[in-house]
Amino acid sequence: MKDQDLAPWPQAGFDRRAFLKGSSAAAAATTLATHATQAQAQAAAPEIVGRQSRLVELKVNGKTASVRVEPRSTLLDVLRYQLQLTGAKPVSIDGSSGASTVIVDGKPIAANTTLALDCVGKSIQTVESLGGEKPDAVVSAFVHADAMQCGFCTPGFVVAVRAFLDKNPGATEEQIRSGLNGNLCRCGTYANVVMAALEVVKGGSRG
Amino acid sequence: MANYVWPKFGTATVIGKRHDRVDGVAKATGTAKYAYDINPAGMIIARLLGSPHAHAKIKSIDLSPAKKVPGVVEAVALKKADDELLFQGEEIAVVAAESEAAAAEGVAAIKVEYEVLPHFVNDTDLAAAKAAGMTGKGGKNISLAKEPGDDDDEDEFTEKEINRLLKESAVVVEGEYGIHMITHMCLEPHGSTCEWKDGKLVAHLSTQNVSGTGPQFAGPLGITADDVTVHCDYIGGGFGSKFAADTWGVACAELSKKTGRPVKLMLDRDQELKIAGNRPSGFLKCRVGADKNGVITVWDSEQWGTAGAKPGVVSEKVVPYVYEPKNRRVISHTIKTNRGLVRAWRAPNHPQACAMSQTAIDDIAAKLGLNSLDVFKRNLVHVANGKAEVYAAQMDVAARLIGWNDKWHLHGKGPKKGSIVEGLGLAIHTWGGGGHTSKCTIRISPDGGVSSTLGSQDLGVGTRTAIAAVVAETFGLTIDDVQVNMGNSKYPASGPSGGSTTIGGVSESNRRGSLDALDKLLAVVAPKLGVTADQLEAKGGRIQVVGSPSKSLGWKEACSLLGMNAIEAQGEYVRGSKDAKTGADSKLSNSQVGGVQMAEVAVDLDTGVVKMKKFVAVQDVGTIIARKQAESQVYGSVIMGIAYALFEEQIMDQASGAFVNCEIADYKLPRLGDIGDIVVEMYEPESEYNRGVVGIGEPPVIAPGAAISNAVANAIGVRVSTLPMTPQRVLEALKGRKA
Ligand code: FES
């Protein structure tokens, strides 16, 4: 119970299934087997080790935040449960939906397959940083092009488009269509996302 | 009492215009809070244990090992010994813990003994289902131009008549068409965050039914609906699957009550796919007779499919789809399988019916060597929903937008560029979409503030934006001047968002309430301007005398005349109700739309990969309220259509009965690069505007399956019989095998 005492609520962590399967490629490869033999998989689950939590500092959206993490805590859970930054969403077990996309040291990553401890000392930028009094050009373009319906995938998409256009500020429509396939939208906003991204390209750099 | 009508055609200043979504910035910057995002202080997290087996009986459940897991706070069984489990994922127990990880460990620690029973998950093979005793009562849709004689046995007469008509037909198409089961796959899974305050439940529920789910919590919890507040500001997808509190919603509330702490219980991704809704599959075998022009003379078909563990099937009433030849026999069979339970999926029955029957119509054109567009047009004589002329006009518009006449070639006769062939296809659809029952409170404050309050929700159609547009239009204001409060069951009740009923319903109540509120305001302003109230109008942010705008007051000044007394007016509309005085239908809303869609595809004969080149959707819609958001509904529907036409299906392992592709990485859906060029065209002559508001969340999602299948058939010269048209099925079809 000791680590329990060390880790007050909320205690973030991998979900067990995700842990069993590992992340990304491994998860995809084992999913079929896992769902067919779920009962056995559960029975054979190894002990999860290393629950000791400790306080660390994360640099999020330009501010330093003190958070309590375990070795297994994901960045997504820390953002959502400790910092109340709920823009990044939990959708897939392996990052294949892009809904948890945040920018770490300038690169878009899936926060649900990134360990919080790995982000210590790095600069983390979430979708919330693109809002405020004068929203980022990508946000404005998404609103103007109505590139959202239910909106659950939208924050991840906004971050992905921001990162993509930072790297490819003059992207053509063809490049946009081939470069933004990491994000999933069930409501079908892709056509509007293309319009939004093109609008940002035509409107010049970020503003 | 006010005259409940929209502004005359061409005079509206807000409705029908292009507006940014009022909650767009909140959604795009992550500040919009969904049920998943609500984290009250002290919250614990619950997870669900689902059945690992497709069919089993529970011998025993032991929760005690779960309760011993560090961090686990409570565990509750939802089933007991001897209960039968009918599909993989079926709910067994819930565990609440201090963290997601601890809850997951707790779930894994629960000891359940199962008696595994034989399962049946095959929905494609009717004979196998019959042999396994898994078929149930279906239905019949039979019509013949000729009446049987008094002495005739009806079935025998039908059989004879159908065979005679087939024999006399210039051509008979015999075909098999099918569409697999898909799941809703809401990106925000089903679930809630529940908390109790002073003995009353607040359920932050991901729901498309804010006003209707309270009693579903109250009943099982033994409290009254008054003691439940359902709250949902934003919902991350529903598509027809989120009307209920669900067992896991009630379990979440129960755990919260037991532990005295707020509890969040959202389904895991695989559970979302396994148990939170599916769309029934449909398979059809037919013989269709036509004359030499391709006009259907007789339709004879038999269909089957599964809705999961409870009997159900695509309705035979909508087959053949939109086209209803006088001579037809449609028989349906249901197949019970050990698969998750059906939930309404965007335009229930229609997408499958369209995909199973308008493909056969296209095969008539192929067999006769005719232009598909001509055949679809000529068959409009069989359209019984009164929209034949609208379809004809829409076909012309769509044909122009996709370049049909320039690009058309006979089936399989197009030029080949390397291994690539291209093709065109079309299909048509119909949907009701009449407004639902809705109440709202419209308030005008003495400081000029305006609000609308109602227990509605935004499934993604832009409900807040549409309401703000209606109220702003009525008061001569702009959208930004209107505050919309919704997403709370304590607000005036508004219907569930299903069947494309929302925008019609909330436009009705809000236009009515706003017109009544405006009457009250005009009565206060009239003496000040020295006129009677009926000489006044609200326009351009002012209350002015009709015809002499110089005699006016600014909106704020006018409202300040209210002194201490805000105006409140209740807007109310009852679905399908008539005008109390005249008995006439409401002029504000209407129902029944058509729509024509055309697809252009490229198919790689070597790999079987189908690429969308262009898709044109022509849609009639009545009075448009929020234009951008209406267009988005069509874009979204088309993309969802591309998804079930080319990518998604529930894949079952016959040996284990498991749903094997129930994670995002395996459940194939189109990505941004897969959709091609989509053209959305609203069909809106003045007569459409004058019809009133009709919802369009469902209609454009119906026809893509058939349109894309027809385009593929046109490209490769053979029919890929079953959707989704995966590369494998395309290659099988090319080899002349049934895929
Ligand atoms: S807007 Fe709903 S999932 Fe993308």
PDB file of C-alpha atoms and ligand atoms in Angstrom, chain A residues 148-154 184-189, chain B residues 187, ligand 1:
ATOM      1  CA  MET A 148     -15.712  20.210 -37.013  1.00  0.00           C
ATOM      2  CA  GLN A 149     -18.915  18.451 -36.181  1.00  0.00           C
ATOM      3  CA  CYS A 150     -19.024  16.676 -32.826  1.00  0.00           C
ATOM      4  CA  GLY A 151     -15.583  18.171 -32.294  1.00  0.00           C
ATOM      5  CA  PHE A 152     -14.027  15.267 -30.441  1.00  0.00           C
ATOM      6  CA  CYS A 153     -11.290  14.745 -33.018  1.00  0.00           C
ATOM      7  CA  THR A 154     -10.893  18.462 -33.657  1.00  0.00           C
ATOM      8  CA  LEU A 184      -9.182  10.009 -37.589  1.00  0.00           C
ATOM      9  CA  CYS A 185     -12.568  11.740 -37.762  1.00  0.00           C
ATOM     10  CA  ARG A 186     -15.746   9.678 -37.540  1.00  0.00           C
ATOM     11  CA  CYS A 187     -18.116  12.556 -38.326  1.00  0.00           C
ATOM     12  CA  GLY A 188     -16.452  13.172 -41.675  1.00  0.00           C
ATOM     13  CA  THR A 189     -14.842  16.602 -41.450  1.00  0.00           C
TER      14      THR A 189
ATOM     15  CA  LEU B 187     -14.758   8.751 -31.009  1.00  0.00           C
TER      16      LEU B 187
HETATM   17  S1  FES C   1     -15.880  15.917 -35.646  1.00  0.00           S
HETATM   18 FE1  FES C   1     -16.676  14.134 -34.674  1.00  0.00          FE
HETATM   19  S2  FES C   1     -15.030  12.792 -34.876  1.00  0.00           S
HETATM   20 FE2  FES C   1     -14.352  14.458 -36.022  1.00  0.00          FE
END
